[in-house]
mmCIF file of N, CA and C in Angstrom:
data_model
loop_
_atom_site.group_PDB
_atom_site.id
_atom_site.type_symbol
_atom_site.label_atom_id
_atom_site.label_comp_id
_atom_site.label_asym_id
_atom_site.label_seq_id
_atom_site.Cartn_x
_atom_site.Cartn_y
_atom_site.Cartn_z
ATOM 1 N N UNK A 1 16.207 9.926 -9.521
ATOM 2 C CA UNK A 1 15.663 10.523 -9.885
ATOM 3 C C UNK A 1 14.692 10.758 -11.263
ATOM 4 N N UNK A 2 14.917 9.639 -11.536
ATOM 5 C CA UNK A 2 13.176 9.057 -11.969
ATOM 6 C C UNK A 2 12.517 8.352 -11.387
ATOM 7 N N UNK A 3 12.693 8.155 -10.012
ATOM 8 C CA UNK A 3 11.195 7.534 -8.536
ATOM 9 C C UNK A 3 10.461 9.299 -8.715
ATOM 10 N N UNK A 4 11.501 10.394 -8.701
ATOM 11 C CA UNK A 4 10.375 11.906 -8.064
ATOM 12 C C UNK A 4 9.336 12.087 -9.489
ATOM 13 N N UNK A 5 10.352 11.509 -10.942
ATOM 14 C CA UNK A 5 9.212 11.731 -12.249
ATOM 15 C C UNK A 5 8.101 10.822 -11.528
ATOM 16 N N UNK A 6 8.517 9.925 -11.584
ATOM 17 C CA UNK A 6 6.945 8.635 -11.683
ATOM 18 C C UNK A 6 5.942 8.971 -10.211
ATOM 19 N N UNK A 7 6.199 9.199 -9.327
ATOM 20 C CA UNK A 7 5.867 10.043 -7.717
ATOM 21 C C UNK A 7 5.121 11.272 -8.768
ATOM 22 N N UNK A 8 5.536 12.034 -9.042
ATOM 23 C CA UNK A 8 5.227 13.287 -9.781
ATOM 24 C C UNK A 8 3.361 12.619 -10.387
ATOM 25 N N UNK A 9 4.247 12.215 -12.004
ATOM 26 C CA UNK A 9 2.978 12.009 -12.596
ATOM 27 C C UNK A 9 1.916 11.324 -11.664
ATOM 28 N N UNK A 10 1.976 9.625 -10.180
ATOM 29 C CA UNK A 10 1.260 9.515 -10.066
ATOM 30 C C UNK A 10 0.057 9.924 -9.024
ATOM 31 N N UNK A 11 0.588 11.184 -8.371
ATOM 32 C CA UNK A 11 0.258 11.971 -7.370
ATOM 33 C C UNK A 11 -0.853 13.234 -8.772
ATOM 34 N N UNK A 12 -0.461 13.389 -9.400
ATOM 35 C CA UNK A 12 -1.400 14.125 -10.705
ATOM 36 C C UNK A 12 -2.128 13.736 -11.282
ATOM 37 N N UNK A 13 -2.220 11.602 -11.291
ATOM 38 C CA UNK A 13 -3.166 11.361 -12.051
ATOM 39 C C UNK A 13 -4.029 11.032 -10.658
ATOM 40 N N UNK A 14 -3.546 10.201 -9.688
ATOM 41 C CA UNK A 14 -4.407 11.063 -8.813
ATOM 42 C C UNK A 14 -5.271 11.789 -7.797
ATOM 43 N N UNK A 15 -4.634 13.153 -8.554
ATOM 44 C CA UNK A 15 -5.199 14.257 -7.940
ATOM 45 C C UNK A 15 -6.603 14.190 -9.535
ATOM 46 N N UNK A 16 -5.953 14.492 -10.378
ATOM 47 C CA UNK A 16 -7.155 13.959 -11.803
ATOM 48 C C UNK A 16 -8.080 13.200 -11.120
ATOM 49 N N UNK A 17 -7.995 11.929 -10.316
ATOM 50 C CA UNK A 17 -9.605 11.097 -9.957
ATOM 51 C C UNK A 17 -9.822 11.647 -9.020
ATOM 52 N N UNK A 18 -9.705 12.355 -8.085
ATOM 53 C CA UNK A 18 -10.453 12.955 -7.299
ATOM 54 C C UNK A 18 -11.356 14.060 -7.359
ATOM 55 N N UNK A 19 -10.632 14.455 -8.792
ATOM 56 C CA UNK A 19 -11.300 15.689 -9.042
ATOM 57 C C UNK A 19 -12.455 15.567 -9.870
ATOM 58 N N UNK A 20 -12.587 14.422 -10.716
ATOM 59 C CA UNK A 20 -13.279 14.098 -11.428
ATOM 60 C C UNK A 20 -14.536 13.032 -10.657
ATOM 61 N N UNK A 21 -13.866 12.588 -9.657
ATOM 62 C CA UNK A 21 -15.485 11.643 -8.981
ATOM 63 C C UNK A 21 -15.952 12.238 -8.194
ATOM 64 N N UNK A 22 -14.926 14.088 -7.589
ATOM 65 C CA UNK A 22 -15.402 14.178 -6.546
ATOM 66 C C UNK A 22 -17.581 15.224 -7.314
ATOM 67 N N UNK A 23 -16.797 15.474 -9.021
ATOM 68 C CA UNK A 23 -18.056 16.326 -9.873
ATOM 69 C C UNK A 23 -19.065 15.143 -9.994
ATOM 70 N N UNK A 24 -18.572 13.757 -9.890
ATOM 71 C CA UNK A 24 -19.558 12.939 -10.743
ATOM 72 C C UNK A 24 -21.354 13.397 -9.487
ATOM 73 N N UNK A 25 -21.211 13.068 -8.351
ATOM 74 C CA UNK A 25 -22.534 12.803 -8.080
ATOM 75 C C UNK A 25 -23.485 14.340 -7.723
ATOM 76 N N UNK A 26 -22.743 15.347 -8.320
ATOM 77 C CA UNK A 26 -23.526 16.317 -8.717
ATOM 78 C C UNK A 26 -24.272 16.929 -9.696
ATOM 79 N N UNK A 27 -23.162 15.489 -10.464
ATOM 80 C CA UNK A 27 -24.264 16.107 -12.017
ATOM 81 C C UNK A 27 -24.852 15.295 -12.451
ATOM 82 N N UNK A 28 -24.698 13.788 -11.793
ATOM 83 C CA UNK A 28 -26.120 12.981 -11.491
ATOM 84 C C UNK A 28 -27.465 13.500 -11.157
ATOM 85 N N UNK A 29 -27.243 14.301 -9.465
ATOM 86 C CA UNK A 29 -28.270 15.033 -9.638
ATOM 87 C C UNK A 29 -29.237 15.924 -9.587
ATOM 88 N N UNK A 30 -28.619 16.667 -10.587
ATOM 89 C CA UNK A 30 -29.740 17.072 -12.019
ATOM 90 C C UNK A 30 -30.471 17.012 -12.428
ATOM 91 N N UNK A 31 -30.147 15.931 -13.480
ATOM 92 C CA UNK A 31 -30.879 14.624 -13.677
ATOM 93 C C UNK A 31 -31.973 13.539 -13.084
ATOM 94 N N UNK A 32 -31.924 12.982 -11.421
ATOM 95 C CA UNK A 32 -32.629 12.438 -11.216
ATOM 96 C C UNK A 32 -33.779 12.884 -11.409
ATOM 97 N N UNK A 33 -34.762 11.848 -11.620
ATOM 98 C CA UNK A 33 -36.436 12.563 -11.940
ATOM 99 C C UNK A 33 -36.833 13.335 -12.247
ATOM 100 N N UNK A 34 -35.641 13.382 -13.341
ATOM 101 C CA UNK A 34 -36.737 14.646 -14.296
ATOM 102 C C UNK A 34 -37.511 13.493 -15.367
ATOM 103 N N UNK A 35 -37.332 12.638 -15.515
ATOM 104 C CA UNK A 35 -37.993 11.932 -17.100
ATOM 105 C C UNK A 35 -38.374 10.640 -15.950
ATOM 106 N N UNK A 36 -39.739 11.160 -14.946
ATOM 107 C CA UNK A 36 -39.901 9.951 -13.738
ATOM 108 C C UNK A 36 -41.304 10.513 -14.781
ATOM 109 N N UNK A 37 -41.767 9.309 -15.426
ATOM 110 C CA UNK A 37 -43.560 9.051 -16.157
ATOM 111 C C UNK A 37 -44.627 9.456 -14.266
ATOM 112 N N UNK A 38 -45.171 10.511 -14.776
ATOM 113 C CA UNK A 38 -46.264 10.609 -13.952
ATOM 114 C C UNK A 38 -48.093 10.109 -14.614
ATOM 115 N N UNK A 39 -48.380 9.604 -13.627
ATOM 116 C CA UNK A 39 -49.798 9.265 -14.053
ATOM 117 C C UNK A 39 -50.855 10.173 -13.224
ATOM 118 N N UNK A 40 -52.126 10.293 -14.080
ATOM 119 C CA UNK A 40 -52.713 11.077 -13.179
ATOM 120 C C UNK A 40 -53.683 10.397 -12.036
ATOM 121 N N UNK A 41 -53.997 9.289 -12.601
ATOM 122 C CA UNK A 41 -55.035 8.609 -11.211
ATOM 123 C C UNK A 41 -54.222 6.604 -12.027
ATOM 124 N N UNK A 42 -54.162 5.872 -11.416
ATOM 125 C CA UNK A 42 -54.436 4.329 -11.587
ATOM 126 C C UNK A 42 -55.345 4.353 -10.726
ATOM 127 N N UNK A 43 -56.068 2.472 -11.441
ATOM 128 C CA UNK A 43 -57.394 2.275 -10.693
ATOM 129 C C UNK A 43 -56.448 0.301 -10.704
ATOM 130 N N UNK A 44 -56.432 0.550 -9.808
ATOM 131 C CA UNK A 44 -55.844 -0.664 -9.204
ATOM 132 C C UNK A 44 -56.412 -2.010 -9.384
ATOM 133 N N UNK A 45 -56.425 -2.949 -9.929
ATOM 134 C CA UNK A 45 -56.641 -4.829 -9.412
ATOM 135 C C UNK A 45 -55.728 -4.989 -8.635
ATOM 136 N N UNK A 46 -56.737 -5.912 -8.133
ATOM 137 C CA UNK A 46 -55.848 -6.591 -6.847
ATOM 138 C C UNK A 46 -55.913 -8.384 -6.640
ATOM 139 N N UNK A 47 -54.964 -8.957 -7.544
ATOM 140 C CA UNK A 47 -55.451 -10.223 -6.548
ATOM 141 C C UNK A 47 -54.837 -11.451 -5.969
ATOM 142 N N UNK A 48 -55.401 -11.673 -5.188
ATOM 143 C CA UNK A 48 -54.825 -11.976 -3.888
ATOM 144 C C UNK A 48 -54.513 -13.932 -3.698
ATOM 145 N N UNK A 49 -53.362 -14.199 -3.642
ATOM 146 C CA UNK A 49 -53.401 -15.881 -3.606
ATOM 147 C C UNK A 49 -52.550 -15.797 -2.404
ATOM 148 N N UNK A 50 -52.481 -17.447 -1.887
ATOM 149 C CA UNK A 50 -52.125 -18.123 -0.880
ATOM 150 C C UNK A 50 -51.010 -16.567 0.262
ATOM 151 N N UNK A 51 -49.690 -16.950 -1.200
ATOM 152 C CA UNK A 51 -48.810 -16.507 -0.505
ATOM 153 C C UNK A 51 -48.142 -14.878 -0.930
ATOM 154 N N UNK A 52 -48.897 -14.113 -1.721
ATOM 155 C CA UNK A 52 -48.500 -12.610 -1.970
ATOM 156 C C UNK A 52 -50.232 -12.025 -3.008
ATOM 157 N N UNK A 53 -49.316 -11.010 -3.155
ATOM 158 C CA UNK A 53 -50.868 -10.802 -3.572
ATOM 159 C C UNK A 53 -50.259 -9.648 -4.736
ATOM 160 N N UNK A 54 -51.159 -9.569 -6.231
ATOM 161 C CA UNK A 54 -50.615 -8.580 -7.309
ATOM 162 C C UNK A 54 -51.315 -7.797 -7.695
ATOM 163 N N UNK A 55 -50.319 -6.380 -8.537
ATOM 164 C CA UNK A 55 -51.230 -5.516 -8.429
ATOM 165 C C UNK A 55 -51.084 -4.641 -9.697
ATOM 166 N N UNK A 56 -52.659 -5.016 -10.128
ATOM 167 C CA UNK A 56 -52.232 -4.414 -12.002
ATOM 168 C C UNK A 56 -53.716 -3.602 -12.159
ATOM 169 N N UNK A 57 -53.626 -3.505 -13.863
ATOM 170 C CA UNK A 57 -54.180 -2.577 -13.565
ATOM 171 C C UNK A 57 -54.853 -2.599 -14.984
ATOM 172 N N UNK A 58 -55.871 -2.405 -15.152
ATOM 173 C CA UNK A 58 -56.737 -3.117 -16.942
ATOM 174 C C UNK A 58 -56.553 -1.261 -17.681
ATOM 175 N N UNK A 59 -55.435 -1.644 -18.603
ATOM 176 C CA UNK A 59 -55.395 -0.608 -19.459
ATOM 177 C C UNK A 59 -56.941 -0.309 -20.708
ATOM 178 N N UNK A 60 -56.995 -1.583 -21.206
ATOM 179 C CA UNK A 60 -57.981 -1.567 -22.419
ATOM 180 C C UNK A 60 -59.572 -2.209 -22.150
ATOM 181 N N UNK A 61 -59.920 -1.390 -20.474
ATOM 182 C CA UNK A 61 -60.861 -2.020 -20.491
ATOM 183 C C UNK A 61 -62.192 -1.710 -20.773
ATOM 184 N N UNK A 62 -62.905 -1.833 -21.381
ATOM 185 C CA UNK A 62 -63.883 -1.574 -22.214
ATOM 186 C C UNK A 62 -65.044 -1.965 -21.491
#
């Protein structure tokens, strides 16, 4: 009798975990990209070195 109570508890806990996990991707998808910073125009400068290129922009150029 005791094993059936433990089995029911474990099955209920597993079901609750599955239901909680199933709703997580849908909730995350609603907020993805909502706070994305959008700029109208960037004027990047490129500093080329021997092994890599550095892309930057001057924000306070006068």
